[in-house]
mmCIF file of C-alpha atoms and ligand atoms in Angstrom:
data_model
loop_
_atom_site.group_PDB
_atom_site.id
_atom_site.type_symbol
_atom_site.label_atom_id
_atom_site.label_comp_id
_atom_site.label_asym_id
_atom_site.label_seq_id
_atom_site.Cartn_x
_atom_site.Cartn_y
_atom_site.Cartn_z
ATOM 1 C CA UNK A 16 0.024 -0.018 0.043
ATOM 2 C CA UNK A 17 2.991 2.359 0.597
ATOM 3 C CA UNK A 18 5.629 3.338 -1.777
ATOM 4 C CA UNK A 19 8.226 3.181 0.825
ATOM 5 C CA UNK A 20 10.652 0.363 0.822
ATOM 6 C CA UNK A 21 13.719 0.345 2.934
ATOM 7 C CA UNK A 22 15.969 1.710 0.187
ATOM 8 C CA UNK A 23 13.633 4.756 -0.601
ATOM 9 C CA UNK A 24 13.148 5.459 3.009
ATOM 10 C CA UNK A 25 17.036 5.912 3.370
ATOM 11 C CA UNK A 26 16.993 8.068 0.328
ATOM 12 C CA UNK A 27 14.027 10.112 1.381
ATOM 13 C CA UNK A 28 15.571 10.769 4.972
ATOM 14 C CA UNK A 29 18.895 11.922 3.384
ATOM 15 C CA UNK A 30 16.818 14.281 1.097
ATOM 16 C CA UNK A 31 14.722 15.474 3.928
ATOM 17 C CA UNK A 32 18.048 16.454 5.775
ATOM 18 C CA UNK A 33 19.421 18.211 2.890
ATOM 19 C CA UNK A 34 16.050 20.103 2.207
ATOM 20 C CA UNK A 35 16.029 20.943 5.931
ATOM 21 C CA UNK A 36 19.313 22.526 5.799
ATOM 22 C CA UNK A 37 18.417 24.375 2.882
ATOM 23 C CA UNK A 38 15.274 25.571 4.487
ATOM 24 C CA UNK A 39 17.320 26.765 7.603
ATOM 25 C CA UNK A 40 19.535 29.126 5.226
ATOM 26 C CA UNK A 41 16.632 30.393 3.345
ATOM 27 C CA UNK A 42 14.516 31.051 6.577
ATOM 28 C CA UNK A 43 17.538 32.863 8.018
ATOM 29 C CA UNK A 44 17.782 34.989 4.890
ATOM 30 C CA UNK A 45 14.014 35.644 5.233
ATOM 31 C CA UNK A 46 14.025 36.853 8.865
ATOM 32 C CA UNK A 47 17.192 38.928 8.025
ATOM 33 C CA UNK A 48 15.424 40.690 5.174
ATOM 34 C CA UNK A 49 11.986 40.836 6.507
ATOM 35 C CA UNK A 50 10.597 38.460 3.808
ATOM 36 C CA UNK A 51 8.638 36.318 5.998
ATOM 37 C CA UNK A 52 5.832 38.717 6.709
ATOM 38 C CA UNK A 53 6.064 37.538 10.245
ATOM 39 C CA UNK A 54 6.418 39.020 13.697
ATOM 40 C CA UNK A 55 3.530 41.595 14.045
ATOM 41 C CA UNK A 56 1.048 41.580 16.597
ATOM 42 C CA UNK A 57 -1.774 39.972 14.439
ATOM 43 C CA UNK A 58 -0.260 36.551 15.065
ATOM 44 C CA UNK A 59 1.683 36.267 11.906
ATOM 45 C CA UNK A 60 4.251 33.864 11.641
ATOM 46 C CA UNK A 61 7.442 34.762 13.504
ATOM 47 C CA UNK A 62 10.679 33.591 14.569
ATOM 48 C CA UNK A 63 12.610 30.591 12.771
ATOM 49 C CA UNK A 64 9.571 29.192 11.542
ATOM 50 C CA UNK A 65 8.459 32.503 9.580
ATOM 51 C CA UNK A 66 7.414 31.678 5.984
ATOM 52 C CA UNK A 67 7.656 27.960 6.695
ATOM 53 C CA UNK A 68 6.039 25.400 4.332
ATOM 54 C CA UNK A 69 2.873 23.761 5.573
ATOM 55 C CA UNK A 70 1.606 20.756 3.670
ATOM 56 C CA UNK A 71 -2.252 20.542 3.229
ATOM 57 C CA UNK A 72 -3.727 17.086 2.101
ATOM 58 C CA UNK A 73 -7.294 16.933 0.977
ATOM 59 C CA UNK A 74 -9.038 13.979 -0.186
ATOM 60 C CA UNK A 75 -10.868 14.975 -3.154
ATOM 61 C CA UNK A 76 -12.399 17.798 -5.361
ATOM 62 C CA UNK A 77 -15.549 15.632 -6.228
ATOM 63 C CA UNK A 78 -17.377 17.189 -3.042
ATOM 64 C CA UNK A 79 -17.545 20.971 -2.921
ATOM 65 C CA UNK A 80 -16.952 21.064 0.770
ATOM 66 C CA UNK A 81 -13.189 19.925 0.564
ATOM 67 C CA UNK A 82 -12.564 22.680 -2.134
ATOM 68 C CA UNK A 83 -13.788 25.089 0.243
ATOM 69 C CA UNK A 84 -11.690 23.495 3.245
ATOM 70 C CA UNK A 85 -8.668 23.589 0.958
ATOM 71 C CA UNK A 86 -8.931 27.011 0.070
ATOM 72 C CA UNK A 87 -9.932 28.428 3.338
ATOM 73 C CA UNK A 88 -6.722 26.782 5.043
ATOM 74 C CA UNK A 89 -4.444 27.853 2.113
ATOM 75 C CA UNK A 90 -5.532 31.559 2.272
ATOM 76 C CA UNK A 91 -5.559 31.633 5.971
ATOM 77 C CA UNK A 92 -2.000 30.135 6.264
ATOM 78 C CA UNK A 93 -0.770 32.536 3.366
ATOM 79 C CA UNK A 94 -2.064 35.428 5.245
ATOM 80 C CA UNK A 95 0.167 34.542 8.113
ATOM 81 C CA UNK A 96 3.137 34.462 5.924
ATOM 82 C CA UNK A 97 3.474 30.692 5.613
ATOM 83 C CA UNK A 98 3.951 28.891 2.106
ATOM 84 C CA UNK A 99 1.525 26.124 1.239
ATOM 85 C CA UNK A 100 1.625 22.921 -0.711
ATOM 86 C CA UNK A 101 -2.223 22.201 -0.859
ATOM 87 C CA UNK A 102 -2.970 18.797 -2.579
ATOM 88 C CA UNK A 103 -5.867 16.917 -3.551
ATOM 89 C CA UNK A 104 -5.778 13.176 -4.110
ATOM 90 C CA UNK A 105 -8.890 12.260 -6.152
ATOM 91 C CA UNK A 106 -10.076 9.754 -3.539
ATOM 92 C CA UNK A 107 -7.179 7.546 -4.273
ATOM 93 C CA UNK A 108 -5.026 6.401 -1.286
ATOM 94 C CA UNK A 109 -1.736 5.900 -3.061
ATOM 95 C CA UNK A 110 -1.955 9.108 -4.512
ATOM 96 C CA UNK A 111 -2.548 10.790 -0.890
ATOM 97 C CA UNK A 112 0.431 8.511 0.467
ATOM 98 C CA UNK A 113 2.684 9.981 -2.401
ATOM 99 C CA UNK A 114 1.625 13.583 -1.678
ATOM 100 C CA UNK A 115 2.364 13.502 2.030
ATOM 101 C CA UNK A 116 5.393 11.786 1.210
ATOM 102 C CA UNK A 117 6.483 14.673 -1.203
ATOM 103 C CA UNK A 118 5.472 17.431 1.398
ATOM 104 C CA UNK A 119 7.841 15.654 4.089
ATOM 105 C CA UNK A 120 10.740 15.487 1.310
ATOM 106 C CA UNK A 121 10.201 19.316 0.550
ATOM 107 C CA UNK A 122 10.594 20.394 4.104
ATOM 108 C CA UNK A 123 7.013 20.839 5.289
ATOM 109 C CA UNK A 124 6.996 21.930 9.060
ATOM 110 C CA UNK A 125 3.542 20.996 9.859
ATOM 111 C CA UNK A 126 0.974 18.755 7.851
ATOM 112 C CA UNK A 127 -2.687 19.392 8.013
ATOM 113 C CA UNK A 128 -4.408 16.074 6.692
ATOM 114 C CA UNK A 129 -7.682 15.190 5.841
ATOM 115 C CA UNK A 130 -7.285 11.497 4.831
ATOM 116 C CA UNK A 131 -9.136 9.425 2.546
ATOM 117 C CA UNK A 132 -8.512 6.110 4.568
ATOM 118 C CA UNK A 133 -7.550 7.300 8.256
ATOM 119 C CA UNK A 134 -5.345 3.980 8.827
ATOM 120 C CA UNK A 135 -3.448 3.934 5.550
ATOM 121 C CA UNK A 136 -0.847 7.002 6.320
ATOM 122 C CA UNK A 137 1.168 5.317 9.143
ATOM 123 C CA UNK A 138 4.476 5.129 7.393
ATOM 124 C CA UNK A 139 4.105 8.787 6.259
ATOM 125 C CA UNK A 140 3.285 9.545 10.031
ATOM 126 C CA UNK A 141 6.334 7.926 11.262
ATOM 127 C CA UNK A 142 8.500 9.645 8.589
ATOM 128 C CA UNK A 143 7.147 13.045 9.620
ATOM 129 C CA UNK A 144 7.726 12.420 13.310
ATOM 130 C CA UNK A 145 11.342 11.405 12.568
ATOM 131 C CA UNK A 146 11.796 14.619 10.589
ATOM 132 C CA UNK A 147 10.161 16.699 13.482
ATOM 133 C CA UNK A 148 7.141 17.590 11.611
ATOM 134 C CA UNK A 149 3.835 18.147 13.504
ATOM 135 C CA UNK A 150 0.495 16.599 12.231
ATOM 136 C CA UNK A 151 -3.042 18.100 12.425
ATOM 137 C CA UNK A 152 -5.580 15.605 11.681
ATOM 138 C CA UNK A 153 -8.214 17.689 9.708
ATOM 139 C CA UNK A 154 -11.969 16.772 10.257
ATOM 140 C CA UNK A 155 -11.163 12.985 9.895
ATOM 141 C CA UNK A 156 -9.188 11.211 12.421
ATOM 142 C CA UNK A 157 -5.752 9.650 11.458
ATOM 143 C CA UNK A 158 -5.943 6.214 13.080
ATOM 144 C CA UNK A 159 -3.701 3.327 14.275
ATOM 145 C CA UNK A 160 -0.600 5.654 14.792
ATOM 146 C CA UNK A 161 0.969 7.598 17.831
ATOM 147 C CA UNK A 162 2.310 10.405 15.571
ATOM 148 C CA UNK A 163 -0.956 12.513 15.286
ATOM 149 C CA UNK A 164 -0.523 15.505 17.312
ATOM 150 C CA UNK A 165 -3.834 17.168 17.141
ATOM 151 C CA UNK A 166 -7.225 16.787 15.711
ATOM 152 C CA UNK A 167 -9.630 19.582 14.767
ATOM 153 C CA UNK A 168 -13.286 18.736 13.784
ATOM 154 C CA UNK A 169 -16.953 18.732 14.439
ATOM 155 C CA UNK A 170 -18.758 16.980 17.148
ATOM 156 C CA UNK A 171 -19.201 13.959 14.918
ATOM 157 C CA UNK A 172 -21.567 12.100 17.072
ATOM 158 C CA UNK A 173 -23.847 15.047 17.363
ATOM 159 C CA UNK A 174 -23.853 15.393 13.601
ATOM 160 C CA UNK A 175 -25.402 11.852 13.521
ATOM 161 C CA UNK A 176 -27.840 12.827 16.528
ATOM 162 C CA UNK A 177 -28.948 15.877 14.292
ATOM 163 C CA UNK A 178 -29.321 13.991 11.278
ATOM 164 C CA UNK A 179 -31.507 11.417 13.256
ATOM 165 C CA UNK A 180 -33.734 14.167 15.039
ATOM 166 C CA UNK A 181 -34.008 15.967 11.645
ATOM 167 C CA UNK A 182 -35.401 12.644 10.084
ATOM 168 C CA UNK A 183 -37.802 12.108 12.994
ATOM 169 C CA UNK A 184 -38.945 15.704 12.565
ATOM 170 C CA UNK A 185 -39.498 15.539 8.924
ATOM 171 C CA UNK A 186 -41.526 12.301 9.523
ATOM 172 C CA UNK A 187 -43.729 14.188 12.161
ATOM 173 C CA UNK A 188 -42.558 11.531 14.737
ATOM 174 C CA UNK A 189 -40.614 14.340 16.846
ATOM 175 C CA UNK A 190 -41.509 18.034 17.248
ATOM 176 C CA UNK A 191 -38.840 20.862 16.375
ATOM 177 C CA UNK A 192 -37.335 20.338 19.704
ATOM 178 C CA UNK A 193 -36.960 16.635 19.069
ATOM 179 C CA UNK A 194 -39.651 15.455 21.564
ATOM 180 C CA UNK A 195 -41.828 12.682 20.545
ATOM 181 C CA UNK A 196 -45.017 13.441 19.194
ATOM 182 C CA UNK A 197 -47.746 11.279 20.644
ATOM 183 C CA UNK A 198 -50.056 9.447 18.372
ATOM 184 C CA UNK A 199 -48.116 9.861 15.092
ATOM 185 C CA UNK A 200 -48.658 6.976 12.709
ATOM 186 C CA UNK A 201 -45.805 4.424 12.117
ATOM 187 C CA UNK A 202 -43.294 5.202 9.371
ATOM 188 C CA UNK A 203 -40.964 3.149 7.267
ATOM 189 C CA UNK A 204 -37.374 4.132 6.459
ATOM 190 C CA UNK A 205 -34.020 3.045 5.125
ATOM 191 C CA UNK A 206 -30.571 4.085 6.644
ATOM 192 C CA UNK A 207 -27.344 4.768 4.825
ATOM 193 C CA UNK A 208 -23.929 5.296 6.237
ATOM 194 C CA UNK A 209 -20.506 6.477 5.193
ATOM 195 C CA UNK A 210 -17.380 5.077 4.203
ATOM 196 C CA UNK A 211 -16.089 2.386 6.750
ATOM 197 C CA UNK A 212 -12.394 3.771 6.494
ATOM 198 C CA UNK A 213 -13.364 7.111 7.552
ATOM 199 C CA UNK A 214 -13.757 7.326 11.518
ATOM 200 C CA UNK A 215 -16.342 10.029 11.057
ATOM 201 C CA UNK A 216 -18.662 7.425 9.616
ATOM 202 C CA UNK A 217 -19.448 5.385 12.770
ATOM 203 C CA UNK A 218 -19.853 8.507 14.626
ATOM 204 C CA UNK A 219 -22.408 9.924 12.345
ATOM 205 C CA UNK A 220 -24.126 6.423 12.246
ATOM 206 C CA UNK A 221 -24.050 5.706 16.040
ATOM 207 C CA UNK A 222 -25.394 9.174 16.663
ATOM 208 C CA UNK A 223 -28.117 8.614 14.514
ATOM 209 C CA UNK A 224 -29.239 5.080 15.329
ATOM 210 C CA UNK A 225 -29.161 6.097 19.001
ATOM 211 C CA UNK A 226 -31.616 8.690 18.242
ATOM 212 C CA UNK A 227 -33.810 6.667 16.154
ATOM 213 C CA UNK A 228 -33.507 3.467 18.506
ATOM 214 C CA UNK A 229 -36.490 4.347 20.977
ATOM 215 C CA UNK A 230 -38.586 4.972 18.028
ATOM 216 C CA UNK A 231 -37.672 1.468 16.344
ATOM 217 C CA UNK A 232 -38.044 -0.289 19.814
ATOM 218 C CA UNK A 233 -41.858 1.219 20.318
ATOM 219 C CA UNK A 234 -42.627 0.360 16.826
ATOM 220 C CA UNK A 235 -43.069 3.860 15.485
ATOM 221 C CA UNK A 236 -40.240 3.512 13.163
ATOM 222 C CA UNK A 237 -39.463 0.452 10.928
ATOM 223 C CA UNK A 238 -36.377 -0.133 8.697
ATOM 224 C CA UNK A 239 -38.335 -1.826 5.884
ATOM 225 C CA UNK A 240 -35.418 -3.891 4.372
ATOM 226 C CA UNK A 241 -34.103 -4.977 8.049
ATOM 227 C CA UNK A 242 -30.869 -3.613 6.903
ATOM 228 C CA UNK A 243 -29.812 -1.791 10.139
ATOM 229 C CA UNK A 244 -26.257 -2.562 10.663
ATOM 230 C CA UNK A 245 -23.221 -0.152 9.771
ATOM 231 C CA UNK A 246 -21.840 -2.900 7.412
ATOM 232 C CA UNK A 247 -25.038 -3.204 5.635
ATOM 233 C CA UNK A 248 -25.512 0.555 5.309
ATOM 234 C CA UNK A 249 -21.881 1.707 4.461
ATOM 235 C CA UNK A 250 -21.136 3.356 1.389
ATOM 236 C CA UNK A 251 -17.397 3.038 0.359
ATOM 237 C CA UNK A 252 -15.618 6.262 -0.307
ATOM 238 C CA UNK A 253 -18.982 8.080 0.239
ATOM 239 C CA UNK A 254 -19.753 7.452 -3.346
ATOM 240 C CA UNK A 255 -23.106 8.745 -4.703
ATOM 241 C CA UNK A 256 -23.184 6.155 -7.508
ATOM 242 C CA UNK A 257 -22.692 3.159 -4.873
ATOM 243 C CA UNK A 258 -25.331 4.646 -2.779
ATOM 244 C CA UNK A 259 -27.872 5.042 -5.786
ATOM 245 C CA UNK A 260 -27.277 1.273 -6.720
ATOM 246 C CA UNK A 261 -27.991 0.305 -3.086
ATOM 247 C CA UNK A 262 -31.167 2.339 -3.225
ATOM 248 C CA UNK A 263 -32.152 0.746 -6.574
ATOM 249 C CA UNK A 264 -31.708 -2.557 -4.867
ATOM 250 C CA UNK A 265 -33.670 -1.735 -1.752
ATOM 251 C CA UNK A 266 -36.560 -0.400 -4.026
ATOM 252 C CA UNK A 267 -36.746 -3.590 -5.900
ATOM 253 C CA UNK A 268 -36.477 -5.815 -2.948
ATOM 254 C CA UNK A 269 -38.638 -4.086 -0.357
ATOM 255 C CA UNK A 270 -40.611 -1.415 -1.974
ATOM 256 C CA UNK A 271 -41.846 -2.687 -5.346
ATOM 257 C CA UNK A 272 -44.960 -4.225 -3.843
ATOM 258 C CA UNK A 273 -46.649 -1.217 -2.580
ATOM 259 C CA UNK A 274 -45.061 -0.742 0.741
ATOM 260 C CA UNK A 275 -44.451 3.035 1.295
ATOM 261 C CA UNK A 276 -41.006 4.447 2.077
ATOM 262 C CA UNK A 277 -41.400 7.275 4.231
ATOM 263 C CA UNK A 278 -37.903 8.302 4.831
ATOM 264 C CA UNK A 279 -34.295 7.690 4.412
ATOM 265 C CA UNK A 280 -31.395 8.457 6.622
ATOM 266 C CA UNK A 281 -28.567 9.777 4.413
ATOM 267 C CA UNK A 282 -25.198 10.818 6.056
ATOM 268 C CA UNK A 283 -23.976 13.090 3.336
ATOM 269 C CA UNK A 284 -25.347 15.305 0.619
ATOM 270 C CA UNK A 285 -23.701 13.396 -2.396
ATOM 271 C CA UNK A 286 -25.168 10.201 -1.068
ATOM 272 C CA UNK A 287 -28.673 12.106 -0.799
ATOM 273 C CA UNK A 288 -28.172 12.998 -4.467
ATOM 274 C CA UNK A 289 -27.639 9.305 -5.476
ATOM 275 C CA UNK A 290 -30.780 8.205 -3.272
ATOM 276 C CA UNK A 291 -32.929 10.772 -4.844
ATOM 277 C CA UNK A 292 -31.691 9.954 -8.388
ATOM 278 C CA UNK A 293 -32.712 5.966 -7.687
ATOM 279 C CA UNK A 294 -36.160 7.103 -6.321
ATOM 280 C CA UNK A 295 -36.970 9.454 -9.243
ATOM 281 C CA UNK A 296 -35.720 6.632 -11.650
ATOM 282 C CA UNK A 297 -38.050 4.185 -9.965
ATOM 283 C CA UNK A 298 -40.923 6.689 -10.754
ATOM 284 C CA UNK A 299 -41.087 8.562 -7.342
ATOM 285 C CA UNK A 300 -42.283 11.954 -8.328
ATOM 286 C CA UNK A 301 -39.752 14.697 -7.236
ATOM 287 C CA UNK A 302 -42.664 16.424 -5.104
ATOM 288 C CA UNK A 303 -43.425 13.368 -3.026
ATOM 289 C CA UNK A 304 -40.055 11.895 -2.174
ATOM 290 C CA UNK A 305 -39.539 10.361 1.148
ATOM 291 C CA UNK A 306 -37.970 12.634 4.044
ATOM 292 C CA UNK A 307 -34.087 12.330 3.160
ATOM 293 C CA UNK A 308 -31.353 13.755 5.371
ATOM 294 C CA UNK A 309 -27.818 14.807 4.345
ATOM 295 C CA UNK A 310 -24.617 16.642 5.491
ATOM 296 C CA UNK A 311 -22.294 19.273 4.587
ATOM 297 C CA UNK A 312 -24.992 21.831 3.248
ATOM 298 C CA UNK A 313 -23.381 21.518 -0.318
ATOM 299 C CA UNK A 314 -24.995 24.306 -2.722
ATOM 300 C CA UNK A 315 -26.908 21.750 -4.856
ATOM 301 C CA UNK A 316 -28.284 19.979 -2.004
ATOM 302 C CA UNK A 317 -29.343 23.395 -0.459
ATOM 303 C CA UNK A 318 -31.066 24.088 -3.616
ATOM 304 C CA UNK A 319 -32.750 20.622 -3.519
ATOM 305 C CA UNK A 320 -33.963 21.508 -0.035
ATOM 306 C CA UNK A 321 -35.407 24.799 -1.271
ATOM 307 C CA UNK A 322 -37.123 22.991 -4.006
ATOM 308 C CA UNK A 323 -38.594 20.415 -1.653
ATOM 309 C CA UNK A 324 -36.762 17.468 -2.797
ATOM 310 C CA UNK A 325 -33.982 16.755 0.138
ATOM 311 C CA UNK A 326 -35.380 17.524 3.315
ATOM 312 C CA UNK A 327 -32.493 18.311 5.516
ATOM 313 C CA UNK A 328 -28.723 18.910 5.711
ATOM 314 C CA UNK A 329 -26.116 19.369 8.512
ATOM 315 C CA UNK A 330 -24.068 22.480 8.017
ATOM 316 C CA UNK A 331 -20.573 22.559 9.272
ATOM 317 C CA UNK A 332 -18.883 25.919 8.848
ATOM 318 C CA UNK A 333 -15.877 24.899 7.111
ATOM 319 C CA UNK A 334 -14.501 28.480 7.654
ATOM 320 C CA UNK A 335 -14.156 27.647 11.410
ATOM 321 C CA UNK A 336 -12.538 24.361 10.996
ATOM 322 C CA UNK A 337 -9.938 25.943 8.459
ATOM 323 C CA UNK A 338 -9.218 28.939 10.755
ATOM 324 C CA UNK A 339 -8.928 26.534 13.853
ATOM 325 C CA UNK A 340 -6.497 24.390 12.013
ATOM 326 C CA UNK A 341 -4.277 27.491 10.880
ATOM 327 C CA UNK A 342 -4.422 28.762 14.588
ATOM 328 C CA UNK A 343 -3.120 25.126 15.688
ATOM 329 C CA UNK A 344 -0.401 25.133 13.069
ATOM 330 C CA UNK A 345 0.748 28.814 14.015
ATOM 331 C CA UNK A 346 1.004 27.801 17.485
ATOM 332 C CA UNK A 347 2.857 24.976 17.002
ATOM 333 C CA UNK A 348 5.398 26.913 14.801
ATOM 334 C CA UNK A 349 5.676 29.519 17.421
ATOM 335 C CA UNK A 350 6.211 27.025 20.337
ATOM 336 C CA UNK A 351 2.768 27.272 21.898
ATOM 337 C CA UNK A 352 0.566 24.514 23.044
ATOM 338 C CA UNK A 353 -2.535 24.657 20.582
ATOM 339 C CA UNK A 354 -5.712 24.984 22.542
ATOM 340 C CA UNK A 355 -8.236 22.010 22.581
ATOM 341 C CA UNK A 356 -11.646 21.436 24.031
ATOM 342 C CA UNK A 357 -12.058 17.674 23.869
ATOM 343 C CA UNK A 358 -9.269 15.487 25.242
ATOM 344 C CA UNK A 359 -11.035 12.227 25.617
ATOM 345 C CA UNK A 360 -13.400 11.328 22.796
ATOM 346 C CA UNK A 361 -11.062 10.696 19.784
ATOM 347 C CA UNK A 362 -9.035 7.454 20.709
ATOM 348 C CA UNK A 363 -7.515 6.712 17.345
ATOM 349 C CA UNK A 364 -6.416 3.096 18.456
ATOM 350 C CA UNK A 365 -3.062 3.984 19.922
ATOM 351 C CA UNK A 366 -3.805 7.362 21.721
ATOM 352 C CA UNK A 367 -6.566 9.880 22.414
ATOM 353 C CA UNK A 368 -5.590 12.762 20.186
ATOM 354 C CA UNK A 369 -6.074 15.980 21.629
ATOM 355 C CA UNK A 370 -9.062 17.709 19.889
ATOM 356 C CA UNK A 371 -10.778 20.887 18.958
ATOM 357 C CA UNK A 372 -14.444 20.370 18.262
ATOM 358 C CA UNK A 373 -17.170 22.653 16.417
ATOM 359 C CA UNK A 374 -20.857 22.254 16.654
ATOM 360 C CA UNK A 375 -22.811 21.468 13.717
ATOM 361 C CA UNK A 376 -26.411 23.085 12.785
ATOM 362 C CA UNK A 377 -29.478 21.467 11.262
ATOM 363 C CA UNK A 378 -30.573 23.017 7.989
ATOM 364 C CA UNK A 379 -33.949 22.779 6.539
ATOM 365 C CA UNK A 380 -36.123 24.946 4.147
ATOM 366 C CA UNK A 381 -37.417 26.943 7.259
ATOM 367 C CA UNK A 382 -33.749 28.144 8.526
ATOM 368 C CA UNK A 383 -31.526 28.114 5.496
ATOM 369 C CA UNK A 384 -31.525 31.886 5.011
ATOM 370 C CA UNK A 385 -30.767 32.853 8.407
ATOM 371 C CA UNK A 386 -28.194 29.990 8.850
ATOM 372 C CA UNK A 387 -26.418 29.769 5.492
ATOM 373 C CA UNK A 388 -26.888 33.363 4.010
ATOM 374 C CA UNK A 389 -26.916 35.621 7.021
ATOM 375 C CA UNK A 390 -23.612 34.072 8.006
ATOM 376 C CA UNK A 391 -22.177 34.941 4.768
ATOM 377 C CA UNK A 392 -21.322 31.040 3.712
ATOM 378 C CA UNK A 393 -23.537 31.446 0.745
ATOM 379 C CA UNK A 394 -25.172 34.513 -1.293
ATOM 380 C CA UNK A 395 -28.697 34.182 -2.558
ATOM 381 C CA UNK A 396 -27.142 33.959 -5.861
ATOM 382 C CA UNK A 397 -25.140 30.758 -5.035
ATOM 383 C CA UNK A 398 -28.454 29.026 -4.203
ATOM 384 C CA UNK A 399 -30.476 30.052 -7.352
HETATM 385 C C1 BGC B 414 -16.830 14.611 6.628
HETATM 386 C C2 BGC B 414 -18.274 14.870 5.978
HETATM 387 C C3 BGC B 414 -18.403 14.631 4.716
HETATM 388 C C4 BGC B 414 -17.850 13.225 4.337
HETATM 389 C C5 BGC B 414 -17.683 12.897 2.784
HETATM 390 C C6 BGC B 414 -16.693 13.211 6.254
HETATM 391 O O1 BGC B 414 -15.510 12.526 6.918
HETATM 392 O O2 BGC B 414 -16.881 14.826 7.994
HETATM 393 O O3 BGC B 414 -18.549 16.328 6.277
HETATM 394 O O4 BGC B 414 -19.868 14.628 4.363
HETATM 395 O O5 BGC B 414 -16.513 13.032 4.949
HETATM 396 O O6 BGC B 414 -16.975 13.488 2.213
#
């Protein structure tokens, strides 16, 4: 899985050393000549690390959210005077492995990594640690390795709770505050989960299923196909086409005989698009779709919510996440310990990674203006 053989590792180490010496010279030149833009009271990079290179690894450009993340991280780092190597890996693990190896070779001082497969970068994390490079795990937890210094994300369990709650609200089983509505008629749903190599996917699924569980237990909710396990519901690489194919199978196996499908738990807007496409392809009319959830408030899906197809999404302000990762990187490079607000939840299998978490927000047709437009995340024109 990794391109590192012993031979190349040795060569790489030598290279890292050479590049590091080169960097030290150019950094010294920078601080002498004032080229590092650092040192002011606004928190710009300063000292030995002024103008340092920071590697930013993002998983894919297929989903709009990662483009926003990458752009926001890059520009905030550049505002602080850092150089940035921003790479997207087209959802291909070997490509991401290679990109991170290159960042290490080029002498990056900090890596900010949103992984494709959280467990596939161990060799690179080890090499980074040997070269004194600190690693910030971005949104998705890097797992199975001790060389993960910080994690910045949203409260991923709460994202799942919010998805479950909005499904219940859309179905009329719970009120706007998430309280059970007495006497509501029973509903039939299907559940989808994210990619099993993404640590977030189980947090989302568990948060949602824990929220739905009392309703399943008292009979007000039924999963029509009976497929209620993460392994049955998972969607590798969060792929919309995979979700569409599974939805088509579910329609054929469970809903072709007249059983009404009232709702679908979807963990991500791209998956919701796949689900909607399968339903419309099977003859569901676009103004009478089941209640479908989502995540990321991607423009296409917010438009779908406004038009009444998708019911809800979960908004996670990627600007907050990006800014926090930059504050963390800047603190690290200035010898400060980054602030964290959760030091117990995110055990990556080897260590509990100190974490900074933000809170998600449910978005429906009722509040999208206030949440997405008033906050400047989108303009009205973006959603037309
Ligand atoms: C992110 C979600 C996103 C999903 C698919 C997850 O790791 O937390 O925001 O919807 O990946 O890209």
